[in-house]
Tab-separated table of C-alpha atoms and ligand atoms in Angstrom:
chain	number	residue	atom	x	y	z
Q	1	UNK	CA	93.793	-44.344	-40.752
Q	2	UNK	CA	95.714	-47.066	-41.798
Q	3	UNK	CA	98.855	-45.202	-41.303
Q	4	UNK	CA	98.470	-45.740	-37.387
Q	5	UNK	CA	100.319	-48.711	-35.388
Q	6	UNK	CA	98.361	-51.472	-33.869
Q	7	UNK	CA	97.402	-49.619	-30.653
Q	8	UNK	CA	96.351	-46.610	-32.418
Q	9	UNK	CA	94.074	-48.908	-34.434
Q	10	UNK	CA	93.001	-49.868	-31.093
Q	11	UNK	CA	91.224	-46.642	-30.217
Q	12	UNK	CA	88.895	-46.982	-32.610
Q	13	UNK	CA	88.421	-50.209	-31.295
Q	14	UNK	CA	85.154	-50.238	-29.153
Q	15	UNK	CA	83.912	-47.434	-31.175
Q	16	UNK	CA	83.317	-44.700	-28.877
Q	17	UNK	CA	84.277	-42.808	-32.229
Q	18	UNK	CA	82.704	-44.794	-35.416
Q	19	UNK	CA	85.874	-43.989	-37.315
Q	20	UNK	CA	89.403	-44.061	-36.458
Q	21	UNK	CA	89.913	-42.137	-33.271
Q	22	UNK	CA	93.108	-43.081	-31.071
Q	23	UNK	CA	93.338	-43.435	-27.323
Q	24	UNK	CA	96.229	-40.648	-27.465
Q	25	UNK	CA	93.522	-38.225	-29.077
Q	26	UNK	CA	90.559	-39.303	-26.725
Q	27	UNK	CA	89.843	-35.593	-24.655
Q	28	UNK	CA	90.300	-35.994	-20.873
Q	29	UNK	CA	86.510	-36.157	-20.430
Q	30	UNK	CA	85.613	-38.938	-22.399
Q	31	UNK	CA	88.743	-40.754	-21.273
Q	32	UNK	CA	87.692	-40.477	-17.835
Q	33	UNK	CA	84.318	-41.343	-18.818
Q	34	UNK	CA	85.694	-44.450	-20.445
Q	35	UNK	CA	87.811	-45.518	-17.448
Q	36	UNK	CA	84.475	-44.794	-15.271
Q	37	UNK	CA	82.310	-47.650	-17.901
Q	38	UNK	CA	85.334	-50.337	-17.922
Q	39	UNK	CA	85.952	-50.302	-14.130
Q	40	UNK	CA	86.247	-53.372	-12.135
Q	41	UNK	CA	82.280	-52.370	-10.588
Q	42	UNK	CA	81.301	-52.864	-13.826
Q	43	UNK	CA	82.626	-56.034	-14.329
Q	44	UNK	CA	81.273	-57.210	-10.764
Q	45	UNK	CA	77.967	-55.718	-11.032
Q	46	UNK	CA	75.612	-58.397	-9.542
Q	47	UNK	CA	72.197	-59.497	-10.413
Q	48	UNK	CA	69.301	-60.226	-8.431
Q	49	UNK	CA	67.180	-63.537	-9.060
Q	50	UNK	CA	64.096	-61.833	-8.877
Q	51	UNK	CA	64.462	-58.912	-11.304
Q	52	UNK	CA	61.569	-56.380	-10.947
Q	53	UNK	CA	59.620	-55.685	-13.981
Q	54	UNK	CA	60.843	-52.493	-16.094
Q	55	UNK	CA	57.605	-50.051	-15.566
Q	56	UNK	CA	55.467	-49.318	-18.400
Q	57	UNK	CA	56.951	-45.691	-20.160
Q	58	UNK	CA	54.284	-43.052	-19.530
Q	59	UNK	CA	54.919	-42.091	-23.234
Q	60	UNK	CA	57.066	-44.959	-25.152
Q	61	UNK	CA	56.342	-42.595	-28.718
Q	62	UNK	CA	57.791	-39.578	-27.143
Q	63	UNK	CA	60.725	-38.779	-29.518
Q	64	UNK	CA	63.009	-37.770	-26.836
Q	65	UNK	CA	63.098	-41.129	-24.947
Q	66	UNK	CA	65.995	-42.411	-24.894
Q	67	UNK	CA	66.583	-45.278	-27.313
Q	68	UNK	CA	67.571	-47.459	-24.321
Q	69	UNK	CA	64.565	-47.379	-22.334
Q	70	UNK	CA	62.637	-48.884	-25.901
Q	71	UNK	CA	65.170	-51.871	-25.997
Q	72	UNK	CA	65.325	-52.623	-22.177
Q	73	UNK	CA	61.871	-52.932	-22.273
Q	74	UNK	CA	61.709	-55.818	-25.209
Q	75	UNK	CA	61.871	-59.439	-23.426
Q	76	UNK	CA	61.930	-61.621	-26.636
Q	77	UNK	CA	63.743	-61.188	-30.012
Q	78	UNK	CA	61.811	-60.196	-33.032
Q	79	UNK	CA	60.190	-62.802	-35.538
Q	80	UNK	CA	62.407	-63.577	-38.861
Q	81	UNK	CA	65.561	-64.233	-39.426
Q	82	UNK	CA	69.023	-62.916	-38.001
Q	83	UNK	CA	69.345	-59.311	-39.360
Q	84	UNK	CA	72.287	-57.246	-38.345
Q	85	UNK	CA	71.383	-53.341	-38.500
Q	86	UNK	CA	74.089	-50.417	-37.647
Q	87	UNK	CA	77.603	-50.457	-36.078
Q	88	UNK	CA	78.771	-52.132	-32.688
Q	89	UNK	CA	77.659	-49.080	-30.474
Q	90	UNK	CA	74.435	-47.680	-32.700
Q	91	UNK	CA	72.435	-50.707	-34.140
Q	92	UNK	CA	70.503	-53.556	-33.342
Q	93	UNK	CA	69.764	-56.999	-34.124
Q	94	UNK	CA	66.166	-58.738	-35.895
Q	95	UNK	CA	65.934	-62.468	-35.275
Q	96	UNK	CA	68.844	-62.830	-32.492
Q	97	UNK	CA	69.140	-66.418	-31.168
Q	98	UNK	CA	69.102	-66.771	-27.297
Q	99	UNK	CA	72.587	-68.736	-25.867
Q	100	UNK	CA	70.720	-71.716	-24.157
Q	101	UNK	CA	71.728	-70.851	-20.259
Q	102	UNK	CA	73.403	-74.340	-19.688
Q	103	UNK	CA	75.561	-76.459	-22.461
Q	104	UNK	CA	78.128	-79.315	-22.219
Q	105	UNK	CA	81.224	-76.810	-21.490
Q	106	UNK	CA	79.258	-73.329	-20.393
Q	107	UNK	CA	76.578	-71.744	-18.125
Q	108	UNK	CA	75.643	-68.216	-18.980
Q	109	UNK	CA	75.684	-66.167	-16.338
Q	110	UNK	CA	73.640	-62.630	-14.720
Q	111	UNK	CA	70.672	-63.860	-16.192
Q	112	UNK	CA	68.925	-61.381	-15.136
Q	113	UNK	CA	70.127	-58.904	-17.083
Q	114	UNK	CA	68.464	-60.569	-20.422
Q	115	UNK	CA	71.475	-59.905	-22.384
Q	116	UNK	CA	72.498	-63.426	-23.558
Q	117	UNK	CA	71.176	-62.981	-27.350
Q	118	UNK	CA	73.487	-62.749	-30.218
Q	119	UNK	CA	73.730	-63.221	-33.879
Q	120	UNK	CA	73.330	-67.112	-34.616
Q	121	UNK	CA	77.260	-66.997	-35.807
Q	122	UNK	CA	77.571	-65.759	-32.183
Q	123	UNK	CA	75.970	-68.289	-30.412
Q	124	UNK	CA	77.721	-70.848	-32.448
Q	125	UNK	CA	81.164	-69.558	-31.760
Q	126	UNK	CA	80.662	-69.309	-28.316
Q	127	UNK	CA	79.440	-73.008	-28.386
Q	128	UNK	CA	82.585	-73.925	-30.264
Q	129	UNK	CA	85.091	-71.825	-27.506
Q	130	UNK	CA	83.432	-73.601	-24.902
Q	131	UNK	CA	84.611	-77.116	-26.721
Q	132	UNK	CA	87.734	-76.151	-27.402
Q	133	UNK	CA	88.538	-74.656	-24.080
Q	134	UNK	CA	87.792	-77.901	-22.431
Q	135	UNK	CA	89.740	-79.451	-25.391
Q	136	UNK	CA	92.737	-77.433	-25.101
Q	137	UNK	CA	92.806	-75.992	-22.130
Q	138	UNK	CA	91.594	-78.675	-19.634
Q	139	UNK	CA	88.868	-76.094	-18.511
Q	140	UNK	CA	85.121	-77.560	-17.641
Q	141	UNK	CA	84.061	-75.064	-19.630
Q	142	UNK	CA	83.494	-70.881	-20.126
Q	143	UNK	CA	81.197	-68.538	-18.031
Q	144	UNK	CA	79.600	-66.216	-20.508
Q	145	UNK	CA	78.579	-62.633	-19.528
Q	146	UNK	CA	76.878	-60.057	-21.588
Q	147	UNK	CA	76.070	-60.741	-25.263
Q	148	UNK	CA	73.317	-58.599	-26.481
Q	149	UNK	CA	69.649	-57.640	-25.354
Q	150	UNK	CA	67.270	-59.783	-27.074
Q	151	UNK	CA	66.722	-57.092	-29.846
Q	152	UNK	CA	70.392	-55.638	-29.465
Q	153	UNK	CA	70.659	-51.679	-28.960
Q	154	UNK	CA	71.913	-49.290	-26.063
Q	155	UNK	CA	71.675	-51.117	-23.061
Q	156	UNK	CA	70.460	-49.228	-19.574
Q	157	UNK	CA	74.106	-49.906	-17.995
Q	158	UNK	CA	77.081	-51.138	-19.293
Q	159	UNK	CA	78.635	-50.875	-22.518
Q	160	UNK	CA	78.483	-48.928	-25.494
Q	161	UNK	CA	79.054	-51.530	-27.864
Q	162	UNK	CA	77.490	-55.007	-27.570
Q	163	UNK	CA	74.289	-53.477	-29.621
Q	164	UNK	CA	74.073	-56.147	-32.958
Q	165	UNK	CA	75.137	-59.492	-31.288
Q	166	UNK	CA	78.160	-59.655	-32.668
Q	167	UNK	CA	80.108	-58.772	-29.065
Q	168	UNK	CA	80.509	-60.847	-26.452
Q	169	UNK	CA	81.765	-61.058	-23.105
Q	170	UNK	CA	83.382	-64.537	-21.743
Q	171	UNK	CA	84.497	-64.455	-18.291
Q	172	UNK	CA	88.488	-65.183	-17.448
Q	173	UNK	CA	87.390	-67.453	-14.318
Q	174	UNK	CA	87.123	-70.801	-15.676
Q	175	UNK	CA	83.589	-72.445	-15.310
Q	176	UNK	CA	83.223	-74.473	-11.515
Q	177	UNK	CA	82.732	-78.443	-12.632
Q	178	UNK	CA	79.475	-77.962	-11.638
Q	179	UNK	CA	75.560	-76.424	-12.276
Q	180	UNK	CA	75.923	-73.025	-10.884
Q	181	UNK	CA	72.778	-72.058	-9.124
Q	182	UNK	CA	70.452	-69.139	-10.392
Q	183	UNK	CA	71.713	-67.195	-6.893
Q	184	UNK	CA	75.314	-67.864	-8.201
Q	185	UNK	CA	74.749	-66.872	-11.453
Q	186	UNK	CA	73.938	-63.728	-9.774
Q	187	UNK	CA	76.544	-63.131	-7.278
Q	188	UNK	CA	79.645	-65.022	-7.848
Q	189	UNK	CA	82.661	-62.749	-8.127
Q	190	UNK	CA	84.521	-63.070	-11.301
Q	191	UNK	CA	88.252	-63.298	-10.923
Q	192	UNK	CA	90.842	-60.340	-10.870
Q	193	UNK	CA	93.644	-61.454	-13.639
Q	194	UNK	CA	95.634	-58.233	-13.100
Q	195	UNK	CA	98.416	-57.784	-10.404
Q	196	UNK	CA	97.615	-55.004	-8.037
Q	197	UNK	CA	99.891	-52.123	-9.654
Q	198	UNK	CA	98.305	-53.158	-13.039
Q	199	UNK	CA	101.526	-53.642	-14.696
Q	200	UNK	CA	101.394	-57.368	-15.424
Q	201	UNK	CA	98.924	-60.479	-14.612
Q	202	UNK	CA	98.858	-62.314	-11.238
Q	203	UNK	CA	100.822	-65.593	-12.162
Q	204	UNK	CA	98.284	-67.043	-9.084
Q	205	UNK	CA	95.605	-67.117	-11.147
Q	206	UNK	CA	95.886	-66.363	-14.936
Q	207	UNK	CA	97.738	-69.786	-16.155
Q	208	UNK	CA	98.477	-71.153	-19.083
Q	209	UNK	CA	95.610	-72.381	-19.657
Q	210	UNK	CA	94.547	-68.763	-20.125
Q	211	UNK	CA	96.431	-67.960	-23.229
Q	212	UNK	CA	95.457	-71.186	-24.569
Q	213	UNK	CA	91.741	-69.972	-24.513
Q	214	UNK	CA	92.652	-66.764	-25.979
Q	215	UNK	CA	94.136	-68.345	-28.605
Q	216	UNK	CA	91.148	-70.332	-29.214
Q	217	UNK	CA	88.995	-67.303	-29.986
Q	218	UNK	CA	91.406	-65.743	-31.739
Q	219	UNK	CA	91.800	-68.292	-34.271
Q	220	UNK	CA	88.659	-67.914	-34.906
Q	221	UNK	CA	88.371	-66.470	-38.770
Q	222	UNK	CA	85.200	-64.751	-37.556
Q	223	UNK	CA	86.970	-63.019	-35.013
Q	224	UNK	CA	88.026	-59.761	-35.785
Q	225	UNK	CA	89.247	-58.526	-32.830
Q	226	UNK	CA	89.777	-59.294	-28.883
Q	227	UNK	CA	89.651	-56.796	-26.098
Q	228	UNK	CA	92.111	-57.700	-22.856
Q	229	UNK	CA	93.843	-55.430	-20.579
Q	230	UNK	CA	97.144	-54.426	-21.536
Q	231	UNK	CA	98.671	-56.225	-18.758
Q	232	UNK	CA	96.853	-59.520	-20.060
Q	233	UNK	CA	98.647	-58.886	-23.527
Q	234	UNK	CA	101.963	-58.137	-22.242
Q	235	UNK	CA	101.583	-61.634	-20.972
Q	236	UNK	CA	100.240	-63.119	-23.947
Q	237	UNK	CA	103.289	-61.350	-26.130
Q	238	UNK	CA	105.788	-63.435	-23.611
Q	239	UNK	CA	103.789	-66.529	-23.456
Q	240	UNK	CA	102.288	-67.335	-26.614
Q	241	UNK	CA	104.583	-70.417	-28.549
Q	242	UNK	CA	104.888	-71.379	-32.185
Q	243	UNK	CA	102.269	-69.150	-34.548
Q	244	UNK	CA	101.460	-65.939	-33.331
Q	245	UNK	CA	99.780	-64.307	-35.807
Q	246	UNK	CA	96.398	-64.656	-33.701
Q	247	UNK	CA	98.109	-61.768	-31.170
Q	248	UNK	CA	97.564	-59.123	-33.718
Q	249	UNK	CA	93.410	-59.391	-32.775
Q	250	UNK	CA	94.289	-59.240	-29.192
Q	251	UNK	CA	93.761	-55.584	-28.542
Q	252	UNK	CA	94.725	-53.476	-25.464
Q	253	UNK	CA	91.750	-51.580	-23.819
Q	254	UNK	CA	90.485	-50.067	-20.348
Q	255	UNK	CA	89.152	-52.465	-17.736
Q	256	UNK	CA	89.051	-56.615	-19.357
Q	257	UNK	CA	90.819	-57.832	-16.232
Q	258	UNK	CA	87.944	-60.317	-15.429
Q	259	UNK	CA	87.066	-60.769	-18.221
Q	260	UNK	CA	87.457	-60.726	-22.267
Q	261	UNK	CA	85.444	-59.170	-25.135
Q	262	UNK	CA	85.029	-61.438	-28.336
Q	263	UNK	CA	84.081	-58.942	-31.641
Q	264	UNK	CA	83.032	-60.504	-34.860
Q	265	UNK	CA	82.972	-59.377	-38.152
Q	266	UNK	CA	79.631	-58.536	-39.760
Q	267	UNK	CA	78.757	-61.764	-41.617
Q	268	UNK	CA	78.803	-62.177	-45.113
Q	269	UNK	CA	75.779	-61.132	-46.948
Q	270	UNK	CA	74.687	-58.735	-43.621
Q	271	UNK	CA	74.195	-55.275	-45.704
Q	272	UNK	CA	73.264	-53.277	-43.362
Q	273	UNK	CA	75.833	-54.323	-40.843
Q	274	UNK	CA	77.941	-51.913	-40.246
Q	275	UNK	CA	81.815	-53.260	-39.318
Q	276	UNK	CA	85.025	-51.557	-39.008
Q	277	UNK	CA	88.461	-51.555	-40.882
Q	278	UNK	CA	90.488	-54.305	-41.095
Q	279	UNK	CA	93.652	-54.055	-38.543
Q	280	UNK	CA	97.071	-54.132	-39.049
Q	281	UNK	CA	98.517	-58.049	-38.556
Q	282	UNK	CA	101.645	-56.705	-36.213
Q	283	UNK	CA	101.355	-58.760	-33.062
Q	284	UNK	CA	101.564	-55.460	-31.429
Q	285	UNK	CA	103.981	-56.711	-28.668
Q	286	UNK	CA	106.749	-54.045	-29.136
Q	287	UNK	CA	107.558	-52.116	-25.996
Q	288	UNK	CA	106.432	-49.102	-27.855
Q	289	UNK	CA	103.438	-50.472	-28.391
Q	290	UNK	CA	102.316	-50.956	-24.976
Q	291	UNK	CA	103.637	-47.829	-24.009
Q	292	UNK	CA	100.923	-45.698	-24.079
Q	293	UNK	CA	98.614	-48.158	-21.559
Q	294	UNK	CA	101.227	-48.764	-19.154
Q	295	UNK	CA	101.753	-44.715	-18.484
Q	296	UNK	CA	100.560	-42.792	-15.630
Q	297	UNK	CA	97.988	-40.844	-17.396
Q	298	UNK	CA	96.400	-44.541	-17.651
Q	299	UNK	CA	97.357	-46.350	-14.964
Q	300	UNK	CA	96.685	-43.634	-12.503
Q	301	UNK	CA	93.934	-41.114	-14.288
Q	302	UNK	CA	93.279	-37.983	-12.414
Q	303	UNK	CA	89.728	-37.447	-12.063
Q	304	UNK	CA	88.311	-34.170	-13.959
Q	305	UNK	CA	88.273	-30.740	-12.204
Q	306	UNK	CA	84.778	-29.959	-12.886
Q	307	UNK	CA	82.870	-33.158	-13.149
Q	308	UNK	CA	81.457	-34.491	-17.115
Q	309	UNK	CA	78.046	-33.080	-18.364
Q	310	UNK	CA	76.776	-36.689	-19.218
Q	311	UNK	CA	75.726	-36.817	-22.825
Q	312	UNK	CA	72.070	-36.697	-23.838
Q	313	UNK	CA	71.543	-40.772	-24.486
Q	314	UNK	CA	70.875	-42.038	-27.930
Q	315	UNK	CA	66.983	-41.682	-29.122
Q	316	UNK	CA	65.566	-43.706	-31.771
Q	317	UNK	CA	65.624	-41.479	-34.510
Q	318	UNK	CA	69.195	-41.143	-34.362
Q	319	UNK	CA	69.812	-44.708	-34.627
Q	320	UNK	CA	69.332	-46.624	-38.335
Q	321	UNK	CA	65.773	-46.544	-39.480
Q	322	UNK	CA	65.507	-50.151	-39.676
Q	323	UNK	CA	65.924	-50.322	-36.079
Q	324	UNK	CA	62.131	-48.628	-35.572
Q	325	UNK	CA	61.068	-51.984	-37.541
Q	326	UNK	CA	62.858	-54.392	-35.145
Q	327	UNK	CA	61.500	-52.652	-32.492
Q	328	UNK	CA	57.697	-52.971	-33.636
Q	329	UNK	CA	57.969	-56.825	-35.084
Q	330	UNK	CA	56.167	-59.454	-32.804
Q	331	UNK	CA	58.198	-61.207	-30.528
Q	332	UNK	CA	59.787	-64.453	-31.827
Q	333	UNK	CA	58.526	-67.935	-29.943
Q	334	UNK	CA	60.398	-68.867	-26.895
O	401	ZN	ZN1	82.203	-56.362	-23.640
């Protein structure tokens, strides 16, 4: 769908739909389903620091378990090297590296939820953001949130996406100039960057400094798009000086108000990855192109009549076959 402006191009952006489907098109079910998976709980869920133990599954071959419950379940990445398998919201990852939990300029954060594994290009962008923000933006450094599970796929909460280590999640409160402690990690608050009737950012608390970060990732050649709230790129459109051919990666989408969604392109050489078009280069800053997110359908959705069926989840077999393998290799050496 090439045809389609910058925001339509959006839609297909986290890849509810593999191909090319537009927010405008979404039905009111999955769109309220959407809004339901981006909310700000989401973003705030908090950990614990002593995580209980998945149980065993009574029947882990059972071909109707759901694909999730298999991936939850694996602690350590498998053996080999990195080895990108399906698309951002059906696939998985062989030989992810972990994101070590403390560096110069970051400190991952919710460890508990075991999801700070990524594609080694990942890990080393994220390392290189974390430089550069302190570089450019005067920040101590980046909190990172959810990468991947250790072997990618469906997650038990959260996204869709994030499933080959090639997503990331970096939060918009800049890192403390300090060691965060494992209870911190766990239940500090990220920030609110949206003004409360979601029309444009709080000028209190996303700064300058802010779009110079964004800018960082989106430089990025690697980078082929950037999720933010709509309010967040209505701020960028204003604010961003000299070249701004890095806004056309910055891509409207539900929730993103605490923090921002880094999406790579599959690497080169990674046959089995599955990526998605390349995007139109228009900065996507027109009135008309924000249109659509700033209207009440979006800003104030009305919740469904009768409530969503939820969807069957995922199971294995319907995920790329070379998933079952990553599943069964041994588990890589901490
Ligand atoms: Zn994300």
């Amino acid at each position: 769908m090439q045809a389609e402006g910058p925001i339509l191009n959006a839609g297909a952006a986290l890849g509810y739909n593999t191909t090319s489907m537009s927010p405008r098109r979404l039905t009111p079910l999955l769109l309220v389903m959407m809004v339901l998976a981006a909310g700000p709980a989401l973003a705030q869920d908090k950990g614990s620091v002593n995580p209980k133990p998945l149980p065993p599954l009574a029947n882990p071959n059972d071909p109707k378990v759901a694909a999730k419950e298999l991936f939850a379940r694996k602690l350590l990445p498998s053996t080999g090297p990195a080895h990108v398998i399906g698309s951002y919201t059906k696939g998985c990852i062989g030989g992810a590296e972990q994101m070590p939990l403390n560096g110069g300029n970051w400190q991952v954060m919710r460890l508990s939820r075991n999801r700070n594994y990524g594609h080694p290009a990942m890990i080393a962008l994220i390392k290189r953001l974390a430089a550069n923000a302190h570089k450019d933006a005067g920040w101590p450094g980046i909190l990172v949130g959810d990468i991947a599970q250790p072997r990618g796929g469906p997650a038990l909460s959260g996204h869709a996406s994030h499933q080959i280590g090639l997503d990331a999640d970096i939060w918009l409160t800049p890192m403390p100039d300090r060691r965060l402690s494992r209870e911190e990690r766990e239940e500090m608050s990220a920030v609110m960057m949206v003004r409360e009737d979601r029309l444009d950012i709080d000028p209190k608390v996303f700064t300058p400094s802010h779009v110079l970060v964004l800018r960082d990732a989106a430089q990025e050649p690697a980078v082929q798009r950037i999720f933010v709230n709509a309010a967040i790129k209505k701020a960028l459109c204003r604010e961003a000086k000299g070249d701004r051919a890095w806004l056309s990666k910055i891509r409207p989408w539900w929730g993103h108000d605490y923090h921002f969604h880094i999406r790579m392109r599959c690497p080169p050489g990674a046959g089995e990855c599955e990526g998605q078009p390349s995007q139109s280069e228009d900065e996507g800053c027109k009135a008309s192109d924000l249109a659509y997110w700033f209207s009440d359908g979006v800003l104030h959705p009305k919740p469904p009549e009768v409530p969503p069926k939820p969807k069957p989840p995922m199971t294995l077999a319907q995920m790329p076959a070379a998933c079952k393998a990553v599943l069964r290799a041994g588990d890589a050496k901490r």
